[in-house]
GROMACS .gro file of C-alpha atoms in nm:
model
  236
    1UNK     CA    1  -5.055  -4.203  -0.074
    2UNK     CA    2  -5.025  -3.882   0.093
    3UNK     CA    3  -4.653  -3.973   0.227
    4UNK     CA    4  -4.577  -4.057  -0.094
    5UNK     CA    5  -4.701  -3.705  -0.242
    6UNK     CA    6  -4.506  -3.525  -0.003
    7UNK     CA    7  -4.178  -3.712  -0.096
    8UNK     CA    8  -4.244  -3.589  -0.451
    9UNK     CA    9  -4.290  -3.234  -0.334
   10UNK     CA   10  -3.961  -3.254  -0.170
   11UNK     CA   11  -3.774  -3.400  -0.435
   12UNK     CA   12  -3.897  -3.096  -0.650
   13UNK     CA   13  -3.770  -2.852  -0.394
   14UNK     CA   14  -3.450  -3.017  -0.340
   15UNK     CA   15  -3.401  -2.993  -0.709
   16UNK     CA   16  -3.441  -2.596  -0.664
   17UNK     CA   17  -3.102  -2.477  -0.664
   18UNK     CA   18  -2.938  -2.249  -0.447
   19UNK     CA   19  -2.884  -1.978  -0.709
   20UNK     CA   20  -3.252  -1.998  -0.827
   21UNK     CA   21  -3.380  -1.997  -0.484
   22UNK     CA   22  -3.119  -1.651  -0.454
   23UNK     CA   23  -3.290  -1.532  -0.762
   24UNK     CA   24  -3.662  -1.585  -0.659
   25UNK     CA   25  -3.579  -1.401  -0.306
   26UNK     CA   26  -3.400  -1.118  -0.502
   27UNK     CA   27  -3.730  -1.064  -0.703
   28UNK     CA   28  -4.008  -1.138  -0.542
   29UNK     CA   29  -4.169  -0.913  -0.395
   30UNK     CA   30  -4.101  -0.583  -0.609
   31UNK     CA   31  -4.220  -0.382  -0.337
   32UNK     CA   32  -4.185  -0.474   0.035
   33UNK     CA   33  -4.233  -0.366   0.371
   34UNK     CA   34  -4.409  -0.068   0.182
   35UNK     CA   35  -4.146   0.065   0.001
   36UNK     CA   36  -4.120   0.050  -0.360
   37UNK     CA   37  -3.754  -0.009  -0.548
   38UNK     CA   38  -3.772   0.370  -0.636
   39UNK     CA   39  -3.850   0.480  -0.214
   40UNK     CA   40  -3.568   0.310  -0.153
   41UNK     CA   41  -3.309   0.427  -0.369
   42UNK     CA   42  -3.423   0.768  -0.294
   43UNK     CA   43  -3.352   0.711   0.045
   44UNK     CA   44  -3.042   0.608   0.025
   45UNK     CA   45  -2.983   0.946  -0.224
   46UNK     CA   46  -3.083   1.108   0.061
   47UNK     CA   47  -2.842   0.963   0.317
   48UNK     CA   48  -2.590   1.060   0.080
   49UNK     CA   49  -2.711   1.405  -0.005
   50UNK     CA   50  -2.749   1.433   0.340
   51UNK     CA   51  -2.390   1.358   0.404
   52UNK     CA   52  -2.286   1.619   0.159
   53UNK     CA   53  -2.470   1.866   0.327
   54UNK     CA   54  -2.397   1.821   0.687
   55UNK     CA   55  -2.043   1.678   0.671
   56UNK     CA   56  -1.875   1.816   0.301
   57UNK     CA   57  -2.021   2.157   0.364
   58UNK     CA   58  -1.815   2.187   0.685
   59UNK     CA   59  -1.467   2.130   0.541
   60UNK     CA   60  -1.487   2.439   0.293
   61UNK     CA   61  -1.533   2.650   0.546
   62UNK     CA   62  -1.158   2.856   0.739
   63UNK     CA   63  -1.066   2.605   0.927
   64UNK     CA   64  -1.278   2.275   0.822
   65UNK     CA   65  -0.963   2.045   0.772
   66UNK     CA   66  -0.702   2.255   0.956
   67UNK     CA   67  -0.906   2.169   1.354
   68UNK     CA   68  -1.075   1.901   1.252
   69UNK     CA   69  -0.864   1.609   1.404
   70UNK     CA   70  -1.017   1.369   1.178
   71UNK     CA   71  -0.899   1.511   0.897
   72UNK     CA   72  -0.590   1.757   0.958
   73UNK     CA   73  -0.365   1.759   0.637
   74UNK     CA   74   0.004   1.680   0.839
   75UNK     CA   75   0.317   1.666   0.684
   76UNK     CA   76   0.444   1.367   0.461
   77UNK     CA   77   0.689   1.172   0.600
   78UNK     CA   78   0.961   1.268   0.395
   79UNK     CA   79   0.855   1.647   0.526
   80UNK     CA   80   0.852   1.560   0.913
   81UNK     CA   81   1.233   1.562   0.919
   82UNK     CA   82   1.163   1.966   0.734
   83UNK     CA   83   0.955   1.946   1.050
   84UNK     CA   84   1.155   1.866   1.282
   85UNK     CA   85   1.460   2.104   1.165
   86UNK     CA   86   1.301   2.405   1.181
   87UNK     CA   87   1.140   2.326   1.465
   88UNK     CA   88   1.464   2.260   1.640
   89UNK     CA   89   1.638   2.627   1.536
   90UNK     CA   90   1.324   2.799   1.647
   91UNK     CA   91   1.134   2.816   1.419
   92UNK     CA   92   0.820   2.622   1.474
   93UNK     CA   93   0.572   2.909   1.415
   94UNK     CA   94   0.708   2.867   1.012
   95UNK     CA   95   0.595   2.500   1.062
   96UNK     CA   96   0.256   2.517   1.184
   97UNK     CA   97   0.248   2.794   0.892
   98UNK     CA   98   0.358   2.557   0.605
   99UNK     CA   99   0.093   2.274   0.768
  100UNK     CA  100  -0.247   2.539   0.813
  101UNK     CA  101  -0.159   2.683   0.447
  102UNK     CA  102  -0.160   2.295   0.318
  103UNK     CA  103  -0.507   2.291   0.501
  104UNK     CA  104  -0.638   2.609   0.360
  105UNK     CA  105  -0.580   2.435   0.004
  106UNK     CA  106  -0.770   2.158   0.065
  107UNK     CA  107  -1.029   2.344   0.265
  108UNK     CA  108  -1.073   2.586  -0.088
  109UNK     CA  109  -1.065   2.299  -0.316
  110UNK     CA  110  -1.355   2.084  -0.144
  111UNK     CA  111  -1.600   2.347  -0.272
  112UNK     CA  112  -1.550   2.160  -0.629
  113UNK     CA  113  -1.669   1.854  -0.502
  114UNK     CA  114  -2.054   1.860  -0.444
  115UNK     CA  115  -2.136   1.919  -0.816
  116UNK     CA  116  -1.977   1.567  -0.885
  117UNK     CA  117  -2.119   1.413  -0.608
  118UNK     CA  118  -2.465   1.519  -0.692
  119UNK     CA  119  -2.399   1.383  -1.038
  120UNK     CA  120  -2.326   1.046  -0.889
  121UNK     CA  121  -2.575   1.027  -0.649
  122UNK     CA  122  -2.836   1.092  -0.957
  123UNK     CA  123  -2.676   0.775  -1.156
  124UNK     CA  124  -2.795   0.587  -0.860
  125UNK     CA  125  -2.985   0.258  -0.989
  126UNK     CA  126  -3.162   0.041  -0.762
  127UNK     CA  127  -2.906  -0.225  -0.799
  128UNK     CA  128  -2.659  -0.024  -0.604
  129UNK     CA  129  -2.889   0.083  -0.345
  130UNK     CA  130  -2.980  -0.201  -0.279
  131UNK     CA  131  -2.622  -0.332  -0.237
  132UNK     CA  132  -2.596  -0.004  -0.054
  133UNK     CA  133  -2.881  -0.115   0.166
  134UNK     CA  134  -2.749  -0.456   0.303
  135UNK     CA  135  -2.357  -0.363   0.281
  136UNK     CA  136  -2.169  -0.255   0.564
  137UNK     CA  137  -2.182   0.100   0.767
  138UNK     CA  138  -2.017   0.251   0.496
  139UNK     CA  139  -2.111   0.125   0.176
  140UNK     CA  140  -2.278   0.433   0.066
  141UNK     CA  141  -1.936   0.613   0.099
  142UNK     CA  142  -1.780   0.330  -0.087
  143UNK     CA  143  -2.015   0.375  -0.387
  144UNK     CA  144  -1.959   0.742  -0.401
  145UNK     CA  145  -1.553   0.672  -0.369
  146UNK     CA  146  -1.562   0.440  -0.669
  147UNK     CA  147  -1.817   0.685  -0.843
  148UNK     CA  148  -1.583   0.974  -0.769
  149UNK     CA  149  -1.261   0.937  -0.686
  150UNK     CA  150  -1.086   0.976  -1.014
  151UNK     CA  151  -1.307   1.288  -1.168
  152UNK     CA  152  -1.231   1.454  -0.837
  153UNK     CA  153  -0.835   1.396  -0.813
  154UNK     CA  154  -0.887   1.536  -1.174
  155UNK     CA  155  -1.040   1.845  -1.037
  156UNK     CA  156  -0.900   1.861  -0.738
  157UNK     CA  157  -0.536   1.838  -0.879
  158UNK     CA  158  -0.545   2.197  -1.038
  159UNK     CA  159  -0.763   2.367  -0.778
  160UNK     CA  160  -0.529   2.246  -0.499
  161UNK     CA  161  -0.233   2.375  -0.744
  162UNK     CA  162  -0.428   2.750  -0.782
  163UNK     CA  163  -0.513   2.691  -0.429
  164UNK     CA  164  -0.136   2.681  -0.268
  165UNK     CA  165  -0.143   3.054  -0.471
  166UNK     CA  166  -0.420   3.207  -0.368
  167UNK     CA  167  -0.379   3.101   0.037
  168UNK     CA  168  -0.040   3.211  -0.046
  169UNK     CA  169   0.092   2.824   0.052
  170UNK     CA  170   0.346   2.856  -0.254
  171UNK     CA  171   0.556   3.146  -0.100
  172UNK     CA  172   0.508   3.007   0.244
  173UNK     CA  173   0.618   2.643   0.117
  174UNK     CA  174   0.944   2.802  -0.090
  175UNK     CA  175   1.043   3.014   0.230
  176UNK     CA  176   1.044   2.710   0.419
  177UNK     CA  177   1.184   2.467   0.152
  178UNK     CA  178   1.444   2.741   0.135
  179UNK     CA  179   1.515   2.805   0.493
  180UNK     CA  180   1.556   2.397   0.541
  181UNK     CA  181   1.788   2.353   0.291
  182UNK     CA  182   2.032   2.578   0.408
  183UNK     CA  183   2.028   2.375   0.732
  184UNK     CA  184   2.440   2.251   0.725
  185UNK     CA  185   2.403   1.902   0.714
  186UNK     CA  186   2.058   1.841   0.612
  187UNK     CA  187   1.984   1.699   0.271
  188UNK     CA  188   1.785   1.881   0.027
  189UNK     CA  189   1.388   1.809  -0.058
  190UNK     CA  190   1.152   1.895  -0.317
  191UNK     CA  191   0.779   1.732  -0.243
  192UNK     CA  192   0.517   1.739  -0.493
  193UNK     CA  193   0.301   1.860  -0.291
  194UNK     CA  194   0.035   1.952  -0.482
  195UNK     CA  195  -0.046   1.563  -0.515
  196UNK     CA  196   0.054   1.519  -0.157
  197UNK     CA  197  -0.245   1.739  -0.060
  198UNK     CA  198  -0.467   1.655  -0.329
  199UNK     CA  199  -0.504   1.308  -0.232
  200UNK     CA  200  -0.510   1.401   0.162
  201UNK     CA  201  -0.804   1.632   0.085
  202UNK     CA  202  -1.013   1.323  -0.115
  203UNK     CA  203  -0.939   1.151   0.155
  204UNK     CA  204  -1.103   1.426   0.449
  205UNK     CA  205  -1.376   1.442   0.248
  206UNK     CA  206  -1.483   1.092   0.222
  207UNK     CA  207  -1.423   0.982   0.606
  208UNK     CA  208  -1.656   1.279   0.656
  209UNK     CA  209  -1.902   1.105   0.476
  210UNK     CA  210  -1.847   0.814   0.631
  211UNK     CA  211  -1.917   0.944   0.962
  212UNK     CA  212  -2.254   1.076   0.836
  213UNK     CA  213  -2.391   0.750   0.693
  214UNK     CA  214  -2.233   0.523   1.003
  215UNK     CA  215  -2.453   0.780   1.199
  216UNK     CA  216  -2.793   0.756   0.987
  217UNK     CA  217  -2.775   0.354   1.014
  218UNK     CA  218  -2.677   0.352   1.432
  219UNK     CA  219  -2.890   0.630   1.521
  220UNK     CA  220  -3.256   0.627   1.444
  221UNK     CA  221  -3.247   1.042   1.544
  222UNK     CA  222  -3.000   1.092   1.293
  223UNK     CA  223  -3.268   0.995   1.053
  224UNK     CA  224  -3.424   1.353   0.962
  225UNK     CA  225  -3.681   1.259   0.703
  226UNK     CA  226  -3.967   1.005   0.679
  227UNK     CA  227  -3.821   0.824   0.387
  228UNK     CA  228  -3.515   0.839   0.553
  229UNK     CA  229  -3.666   0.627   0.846
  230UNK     CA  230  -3.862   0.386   0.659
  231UNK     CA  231  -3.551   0.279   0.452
  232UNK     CA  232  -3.308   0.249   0.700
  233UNK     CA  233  -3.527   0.067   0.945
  234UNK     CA  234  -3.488  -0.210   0.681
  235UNK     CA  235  -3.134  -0.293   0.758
  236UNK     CA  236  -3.175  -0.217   1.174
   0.00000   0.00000   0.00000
């Protein structure tokens, strides 16, 4: 009798199928470990915001892009050979010009970006921090990127443009557009480089982030808050 009884049990749960077993996991319990849905979605806000603030901050400041290796603006390809050729008549002072003046736009036009990331970060549900939660070391950057990337090219795009003026990168970039082309033998260029830079810059800003969170889920001192433990203790 009782063997029998536990072959109809075991039917039942065999019948129990892998996406309702997924479901029942998923949803049960609403609050674990101590930590309700909301605890944890603010936590991850908090990685993010503090990413922002430790990491973002940085790159608007003279010199955030410009010596930091990770993120240096260089030249486009089809500019290394402008490169080259100036640096080969002597003048490679007017090239390391032309490259910290690129810099200098991006390092102005970062200041535009925390409003929109805080906006993002806000439209957090727990549905993404939870994917956020079990993803990999830099899921939180990826949200943000897909959250952000085309509202800040949009921004970005004319900033960098105003940007190249006010640095002065315009008249530096003409002089040496200018001086290049009358290289005998050289063929003429014309970048865009106001997309050039504009894309380099979203580009800084986001493997900055991405260093921040990789450090908050390796290194339990990184984690500066006590939400910020409790959450990410989850996924050590």
């Amino acid at each position: 009798m009782i063997k029998r009884i536990f072959l109809s049990c075991l039917i039942c749960f065999s019948l129990i199928s892998c996406a309702e077993l997924q479901s029942i996991a998923e949803n049960y319990p609403q609050q674990g470990f101590g930590l309700s849905q909301q605890q944890i979605a603010n936590g991850l806000k908090q990685a993010l915001d503090k990413g922002i603030d430790d990491q973002v901050s940085k790159l608007t400041q003279t010199n955030g892009f410009y010596k930091n290796q990770l993120v240096k603006i260089l030249l486009p390809q089809e500019l290394q050979k402008v490169e080259q050729g100036l640096r080969d008549i002597g003048l490679g002072s007017l090239a390391d010009e032309g490259i910290k003046a690129l810099n200098r736009a991006a390092e102005d036009a970062t200041k535009e970006a925390t409003p929109i990331f805080v906006n993002a970060i806000k439209q957090m549900t727990f549905t993404d921090a939870k994917n956020i939660l079990l993803g990999d070391n830099t899921a939180a950057t990826t949200y943000l990127e897909q959250k952000t990337s085309q509202e800040l090219y949009n921004k970005f795009n004319p900033v960098i443009k105003n940007s190249f003026h006010k640095v002065g990168a315009d008249q530096i970039w003409s002089n040496i557009i200018t001086k290049y082309n009358n290289i005998p033998f050289t063929q003429n260029v014309n970048p865009d480089l106001t997309d050039y830079v504009t894309k380099e810059a979203l580009d800084g800003v986001y493997t900055m982030i991405a260093v921040e969170e990789q450090e908050i889920r390796t290194n339990i001192a990184s984690r500066t808050t006590d939400l910020l433990k409790r959450v990410f203790a989850l996924q050590d």
